[in-house]
Amino acid sequence: MNTVHQVPDLSRLSSRIPAAPSIGSTTVTKPDHIHLSFGFAADSLFPLEALEQSAQQAIRQDGARALQYSGAPGPAYILDWIQSRAASYGIDAETAQILVTNGATQGIALAAQLLLEPGDEVWVEAPTFFSALQAFRLCGASIRAFPIDGEGVQVDKLEEALIAAVHEGRPVPKLFYTMPVYHNPGGVTLSLSRRRQLADLARRYNFYIVEDDAYAELNFTGETFISLYELAPERTIYLNTFSKIIAPGIRLGWMIAHPLLVSRLRILMLGSSTAVFTQEIVAHLLKQLDFEQHRAQLIRHYWRQRDIMVTAIRSELGDEVSFELPEGGFFLWLTFPDQVNTAEMQYIAERHGVSYVAGSHFYHDDSGHNHLRLCFSYCTADRLTEGISRLAAAYREYREEHLHQGVDSYSQH
Amino acid sequence: MNTVHQVPDLSRLSSRIPAAPSIGSTTVTKPDHIHLSFGFAADSLFPLEALEQSAQQAIRQDGARALQYSGAPGPAYILDWIQSRAASYGIDAETAQILVTNGATQGIALAAQLLLEPGDEVWVEAPTFFSALQAFRLCGASIRAFPIDGEGVQVDKLEEALIAAVHEGRPVPKLFYTMPVYHNPGGVTLSLSRRRQLADLARRYNFYIVEDDAYAELNFTGETFISLYELAPERTIYLNTFSKIIAPGIRLGWMIAHPLLVSRLRILMLGSSTAVFTQEIVAHLLKQLDFEQHRAQLIRHYWRQRDIMVTAIRSELGDEVSFELPEGGFFLWLTFPDQVNTAEMQYIAERHGVSYVAGSHFYHDDSGHNHLRLCFSYCTADRLTEGISRLAAAYREYREEHLHQGVDSYSQH
């Protein structure tokens, strides 16, 4: 016991620390590399001028408050804006039910901390958002996943599992995490009948729904959806974010929940309260921005980007891949033939100058080997097309190297 | 099981959720009320003009990057600044060992997540920073506390407890949390011999030190101290913050640790990365601010504030209270006669128009009933003096109501 260690004793670390990042390599820095992996916003649409003015106003007019600590809920204007925006899509909430968070991802972590103790069950969609998996793992949760299809998560399978758990005396989940609209990575949207069924199950089987609505504002078709919060307000913790509609780098999102939950979430947040500085800046921004016009511009842009990527995929990869056509959001989720392992293919893709996120990162059990996620939001149109072309070339090379059967449509090259 | 609940089922929440905020009521909003409770910075010293310029530059020059997601370590300039600042007080670290966090409090939470599993031992100082207690409780840690005196925590008692634990086959702590310089709330500084002893114990008994250095830059006497990190770099997770030297509302701090720990902390942070936006602004600010001059101004101000508060206490409360004279930081820690319960007295104090934080908030076991924390950093000089006068009046009233023996120096009023 008297030895002096010159390196830290890693055996003393929590066994829950992930051994590797939850997402694949995005560290390629070659300027020509095409990052279809990054789930980034289009930086050409950041409201830079308005932000610059807002920062000036926040510092000049509210400097002392904007730069101080705050245990308070944040600037009234930002809460009012969120309240009226939520009302516009059917969510009826008092401002006291709204918590401004450090992005929607902090919302997931807070919901997990609010509910979970080690060993508790968390049920999710397969695939699901990797940062959510990480948040649940850090709480020591036992994770189980249910497949999605074109109408979102298969709630029937969830119900079967709940019935079986009760029948066998096993625990039901504390929470079900879902991204019902423009799913990351699946791109799909939960159907109304499944929403009703899920809300009903939450009540009958006594679990909470964590509803991650991060992409809901980017609805290309203009369609809006009844939120799970609306269907079961006492059972749902609703999350949203300014990341997709203003800019990710400001790290602001929000939660809406029952006041009895919010009061506890507020206590949980005391040590990690959201920066007042950026809240004041965004409050000023929202006052001067024509949000509907800004949103329309975002939608037009991302819709066009999706179409460009889809066209390129159909032309370059044809029948080799299948996907659901997302009607909003940032992502396309490709399914390759079952023999394909996208984690293995990744090295070839990087040599070809293109990155994606391998499917296994979206599964708690590292399954999903033949899927991958592409992001159409970030790159310019030219680079999207070129990126898919590189991906197709990488796939052809991978096929020749790894798949010795079933040579078909690409055998001619 | 078929009942529809209209309120959430609180029995499903984690049992670790605190029932009440970790600090006392600071919700009094009467304009004349004097908040000696708030551990706030002096807003008259926020570098507002420089910040306004920095925000403009960050948005104009680096807008696309500043507003995007980032898995990257943050702007190089901020890392370089932290590195050279740390070197100036004896800490030798590569920039790869530096993590910019959402304030030092996120640093505490991350260190706790890195190390702790439910049931693990965490040992702390008594009193200690309440947000640290909350972070450790949320990880399900078992907390034990060791008293401080004028030279900081009594490391001999810590050693006795370690010896006893090993002897009795009980677990030693995973981490010891300390604020060695200008302790919050105690105001004291750990002596050099105790630092050496603590670093030695960490090595011998295989625990990590979490060294919270939040107030170290505000050293009124100019004295600097050998950090625990310097004494045991492989055993120490070092925390610091821009909250006291720039402004709390920007929520930026940093951690320094061994690369093997930093790589894991970086993975933990992926879901809650620090806002690039504010990092870019602060990077620009640090480029143009004469930091030594700014710091000298802060020190002059806080030093004068401390003297004003101390003079008022000696004049108004005289022998009724004792305290160590802090040579830096924000806080005075008053000890009243043992019969005094500062949590009970708080209601009277609020009626008199003054707030403090009752001592029990700084103890994991709610002891410390006859202490309270006063903050001299935030209020203006007049209000500090008036605040202490109100506190003394509240104490006299409390004594008359609650303490029926030992009437002495205040019996004449």
XYZ file of C-alpha atoms in Angstrom, chain A residues 48-408:
361
model
C -25.827 35.808 -37.066
C -26.785 39.455 -37.389
C -29.737 39.137 -35.085
C -27.595 37.245 -32.603
C -24.936 39.910 -32.648
C -27.529 42.570 -31.893
C -29.102 40.381 -29.229
C -25.771 39.807 -27.500
C -25.138 43.533 -27.474
C -28.586 44.254 -26.055
C -28.346 41.520 -23.424
C -24.974 42.789 -22.191
C -25.877 46.511 -22.350
C -29.410 46.327 -21.008
C -29.230 43.337 -18.706
C -25.504 42.905 -18.098
C -25.584 42.683 -14.315
C -28.388 40.122 -14.347
C -27.225 38.259 -17.460
C -23.811 37.592 -15.992
C -24.790 36.714 -12.447
C -25.644 33.368 -10.917
C -29.299 32.560 -11.013
C -31.422 30.111 -9.143
C -34.357 31.702 -10.956
C -36.245 30.128 -13.866
C -34.620 32.415 -16.454
C -35.794 35.471 -18.385
C -39.575 35.766 -18.505
C -39.555 36.372 -22.242
C -37.949 33.041 -23.069
C -40.479 31.205 -20.886
C -43.369 33.117 -22.460
C -42.077 32.297 -25.934
C -41.772 28.590 -25.132
C -45.228 28.599 -23.569
C -46.893 30.151 -26.582
C -44.921 28.030 -29.017
C -45.940 24.884 -27.125
C -49.555 26.074 -27.145
C -49.344 26.421 -30.928
C -48.808 22.672 -31.186
C -51.358 21.767 -28.562
C -49.399 21.688 -25.314
C -51.078 23.614 -22.568
C -48.517 24.483 -19.872
C -47.942 27.184 -17.292
C -44.546 28.887 -17.410
C -43.880 27.264 -14.014
C -43.954 23.935 -15.851
C -41.108 24.962 -18.161
C -37.423 24.421 -17.401
C -34.778 25.867 -19.684
C -31.978 23.312 -19.959
C -28.485 23.071 -21.378
C -29.866 21.502 -24.573
C -32.383 18.661 -24.852
C -29.634 16.202 -23.924
C -29.412 17.676 -20.439
C -33.181 17.169 -20.353
C -32.693 13.447 -20.946
C -30.023 13.268 -18.236
C -32.240 15.138 -15.760
C -35.252 12.932 -16.487
C -33.024 9.894 -15.964
C -31.725 11.243 -12.649
C -35.247 12.132 -11.560
C -36.539 8.622 -12.075
C -33.772 6.055 -12.072
C -31.867 4.041 -9.551
C -29.385 1.338 -10.502
C -31.106 -1.759 -11.835
C -34.276 0.089 -12.845
C -35.727 -0.801 -16.226
C -35.589 1.729 -19.060
C -37.238 0.769 -22.305
C -36.318 2.481 -25.537
C -36.738 2.296 -29.275
C -34.354 0.252 -31.426
C -32.586 2.171 -32.877
C -32.460 5.165 -30.518
C -30.411 8.316 -29.822
C -26.963 7.293 -28.516
C -26.692 10.071 -25.944
C -29.920 8.809 -24.372
C -28.427 5.320 -24.096
C -25.390 6.832 -22.397
C -27.504 8.819 -19.922
C -29.486 5.699 -18.958
C -26.346 3.567 -18.637
C -24.751 6.149 -16.355
C -27.750 5.771 -14.049
C -27.130 2.029 -13.961
C -30.397 1.265 -15.766
C -31.206 -2.049 -17.354
C -32.101 -1.239 -20.962
C -34.476 -3.072 -23.272
C -35.334 -1.984 -26.802
C -38.332 -2.357 -29.119
C -38.108 -2.202 -32.903
C -39.404 0.642 -35.017
C -41.056 0.411 -38.414
C -42.546 2.970 -40.797
C -45.083 4.033 -38.133
C -42.584 4.417 -35.313
C -41.995 2.076 -32.424
C -44.034 -1.141 -32.464
C -46.174 -0.444 -29.433
C -47.830 -3.887 -29.662
C -44.505 -5.494 -28.841
C -44.097 -3.097 -25.935
C -47.527 -4.115 -24.648
C -46.697 -7.816 -24.970
C -43.519 -7.263 -22.962
C -45.428 -5.351 -20.282
C -48.023 -8.100 -19.996
C -45.284 -10.720 -19.776
C -43.352 -8.742 -17.145
C -46.427 -8.390 -14.920
C -47.338 -12.035 -15.483
C -43.844 -13.203 -14.552
C -43.449 -10.784 -11.653
C -40.612 -8.914 -13.330
C -40.323 -5.120 -13.092
C -42.003 -2.851 -15.633
C -39.959 0.123 -16.864
C -39.615 3.350 -14.920
C -39.506 5.225 -18.192
C -39.930 4.761 -21.901
C -37.780 7.068 -24.029
C -39.139 7.940 -27.443
C -38.512 10.379 -30.248
C -41.966 10.222 -31.822
C -41.436 12.761 -34.603
C -38.698 12.516 -37.287
C -36.850 9.951 -35.242
C -33.080 10.171 -34.769
C -31.805 8.044 -36.470
C -34.842 6.259 -37.944
C -36.478 9.242 -39.619
C -39.958 7.854 -38.877
C -42.938 9.336 -37.039
C -45.159 7.544 -34.533
C -48.699 7.030 -35.812
C -51.648 8.505 -33.927
C -53.102 5.140 -32.955
C -49.777 4.043 -31.527
C -49.465 7.325 -29.637
C -52.825 6.729 -27.995
C -51.871 3.158 -27.209
C -48.521 4.238 -25.698
C -50.133 6.912 -23.526
C -52.658 4.342 -22.353
C -49.901 1.833 -21.515
C -47.978 4.450 -19.531
C -51.046 4.952 -17.358
C -51.944 1.313 -17.008
C -48.417 0.109 -16.306
C -47.282 3.092 -14.275
C -44.298 4.330 -16.264
C -43.204 7.751 -17.476
C -42.756 8.697 -21.115
C -39.757 10.860 -21.970
C -40.843 12.502 -25.218
C -37.921 13.946 -27.176
C -39.415 16.357 -29.697
C -36.120 17.850 -30.898
C -36.953 17.800 -34.611
C -40.689 18.527 -34.503
C -40.376 22.120 -35.762
C -38.637 20.955 -38.939
C -41.726 19.414 -40.516
C -41.308 19.581 -44.284
C -44.943 18.778 -45.038
C -46.393 21.161 -42.461
C -47.997 18.281 -40.654
C -48.306 18.549 -36.885
C -48.878 15.746 -34.416
C -50.667 15.301 -31.137
C -47.885 15.041 -28.594
C -47.674 12.275 -26.035
C -47.580 15.064 -23.461
C -51.013 16.158 -24.613
C -52.334 12.611 -24.359
C -50.858 11.899 -20.914
C -49.581 15.125 -19.343
C -49.132 13.619 -15.885
C -47.088 10.773 -17.355
C -44.885 12.603 -19.820
C -41.676 14.589 -19.566
C -41.506 16.613 -22.764
C -38.171 17.771 -24.236
C -37.372 20.244 -26.972
C -34.437 22.418 -28.023
C -33.256 25.618 -29.672
C -30.422 23.638 -31.272
C -32.258 22.902 -34.521
C -34.212 26.149 -34.808
C -31.592 28.689 -33.660
C -28.146 27.086 -33.238
C -26.699 24.094 -31.389
C -23.676 25.971 -30.010
C -25.817 28.063 -27.662
C -26.808 24.867 -25.795
C -30.362 25.764 -24.849
C -33.339 23.470 -24.706
C -36.406 23.050 -22.536
C -38.453 20.559 -20.581
C -42.178 20.632 -19.899
C -43.628 18.471 -17.145
C -46.141 18.371 -14.318
C -45.397 20.992 -11.618
C -44.701 18.253 -9.060
C -41.967 16.927 -11.331
C -40.655 20.350 -12.316
C -40.151 21.399 -8.709
C -37.928 18.360 -8.225
C -36.131 18.837 -11.532
C -35.409 22.401 -10.473
C -33.724 21.107 -7.313
C -31.700 18.656 -9.399
C -30.577 21.531 -11.627
C -29.404 23.823 -8.848
C -25.794 22.815 -9.272
C -25.891 22.877 -13.062
C -28.210 25.728 -13.875
C -28.435 26.911 -17.447
C -26.273 29.913 -18.346
C -28.263 33.097 -17.763
C -25.994 34.825 -20.263
C -27.103 32.776 -23.257
C -30.699 32.753 -22.042
C -30.761 36.563 -22.018
C -29.218 36.652 -25.495
C -31.778 34.201 -26.861
C -34.600 36.099 -25.153
C -33.525 39.246 -27.041
C -33.153 37.212 -30.236
C -36.657 35.792 -29.996
C -38.021 39.310 -29.509
C -36.614 40.523 -32.793
C -36.607 37.409 -34.965
C -39.553 36.694 -37.270
C -39.584 33.103 -36.124
C -42.138 31.785 -38.608
C -40.206 33.238 -41.489
C -36.933 31.871 -40.100
C -38.486 28.446 -39.616
C -39.922 28.432 -43.134
C -36.436 29.120 -44.449
C -34.972 26.253 -42.403
C -37.673 23.885 -43.630
C -37.190 24.822 -47.276
C -33.456 24.294 -46.922
C -33.533 20.974 -45.077
C -36.290 19.620 -47.306
C -34.211 20.382 -50.399
C -31.178 18.805 -48.746
C -33.135 15.636 -48.009
C -34.266 15.427 -51.635
C -30.727 15.872 -52.905
C -29.454 13.087 -50.671
C -32.351 10.773 -51.509
C -31.864 11.311 -55.235
C -28.164 10.561 -54.909
C -28.803 7.416 -52.888
C -31.377 6.103 -55.347
C -29.023 6.745 -58.217
C -25.827 5.474 -56.567
C -27.011 2.698 -54.275
C -30.308 1.770 -55.897
C -31.794 -1.457 -54.615
C -28.877 -2.201 -52.359
C -30.338 -0.125 -49.531
C -33.773 0.595 -48.129
C -34.975 3.496 -45.968
C -38.091 5.260 -44.785
C -38.485 8.712 -46.317
C -38.317 11.180 -43.392
C -40.815 14.043 -43.572
C -38.675 16.219 -41.345
C -35.550 16.334 -39.246
C -31.923 15.762 -40.201
C -31.421 12.047 -40.843
C -31.680 9.158 -43.252
C -31.378 5.639 -41.842
C -30.094 3.188 -44.396
C -30.562 -0.553 -44.206
C -28.035 -2.636 -46.152
C -28.279 -6.351 -46.881
C -27.928 -8.415 -43.729
C -24.375 -9.571 -44.522
C -23.079 -5.988 -44.446
C -21.328 -4.769 -41.315
C -21.295 -0.981 -41.417
C -18.756 -0.711 -38.571
C -16.280 -2.707 -40.665
C -17.154 -0.775 -43.808
C -16.437 2.496 -41.975
C -12.669 2.196 -42.413
C -13.087 1.855 -46.159
C -15.518 4.775 -46.217
C -13.044 6.981 -44.388
C -10.393 6.096 -46.929
C -12.868 7.196 -49.584
C -13.278 10.499 -47.746
C -16.741 10.116 -46.233
C -18.030 9.464 -42.697
C -21.317 8.117 -41.361
C -22.414 6.753 -37.998
C -22.497 2.951 -37.936
C -25.832 1.478 -36.905
C -24.553 -0.328 -33.808
C -24.140 2.989 -31.955
C -27.921 3.311 -31.843
C -28.535 -0.043 -30.147
C -27.972 -0.822 -26.478
C -26.720 -4.303 -27.404
C -24.515 -3.301 -30.353
C -26.854 -4.941 -32.849
C -27.921 -3.045 -35.970
C -24.761 -4.030 -37.851
C -26.304 -3.529 -41.318
C -27.645 -0.011 -40.735
C -26.045 3.384 -40.849
C -27.113 6.962 -40.240
C -26.572 9.747 -42.737
C -27.164 13.385 -41.962
C -28.437 15.605 -44.766
C -28.595 18.855 -42.777
C -24.975 19.949 -42.598
C -23.110 19.583 -45.886
C -23.708 21.714 -48.951
C -25.671 20.212 -51.844
C -22.550 19.425 -53.893
C -20.901 17.706 -50.978
C -24.021 15.683 -50.199
C -24.018 14.279 -53.723
C -20.284 13.711 -53.705
C -20.509 12.115 -50.251
C -23.076 9.578 -51.404
C -20.970 8.846 -54.441
C -18.013 8.117 -52.152
C -20.197 5.993 -49.900
C -21.331 3.939 -52.893
C -17.719 3.462 -53.989
C -16.787 2.385 -50.465
C -19.702 -0.047 -50.426
C -18.630 -1.569 -53.755
C -15.111 -2.019 -52.441
C -16.415 -3.498 -49.190
C -18.648 -5.916 -51.114
C -15.811 -7.142 -53.248
C -13.595 -7.650 -50.234
C -16.080 -9.069 -47.771
C -19.130 -10.449 -49.524
C -18.365 -13.374 -51.746
C -21.937 -14.255 -52.562
C -24.756 -12.391 -54.191
C -22.753 -10.241 -56.597
C -25.405 -8.553 -58.675
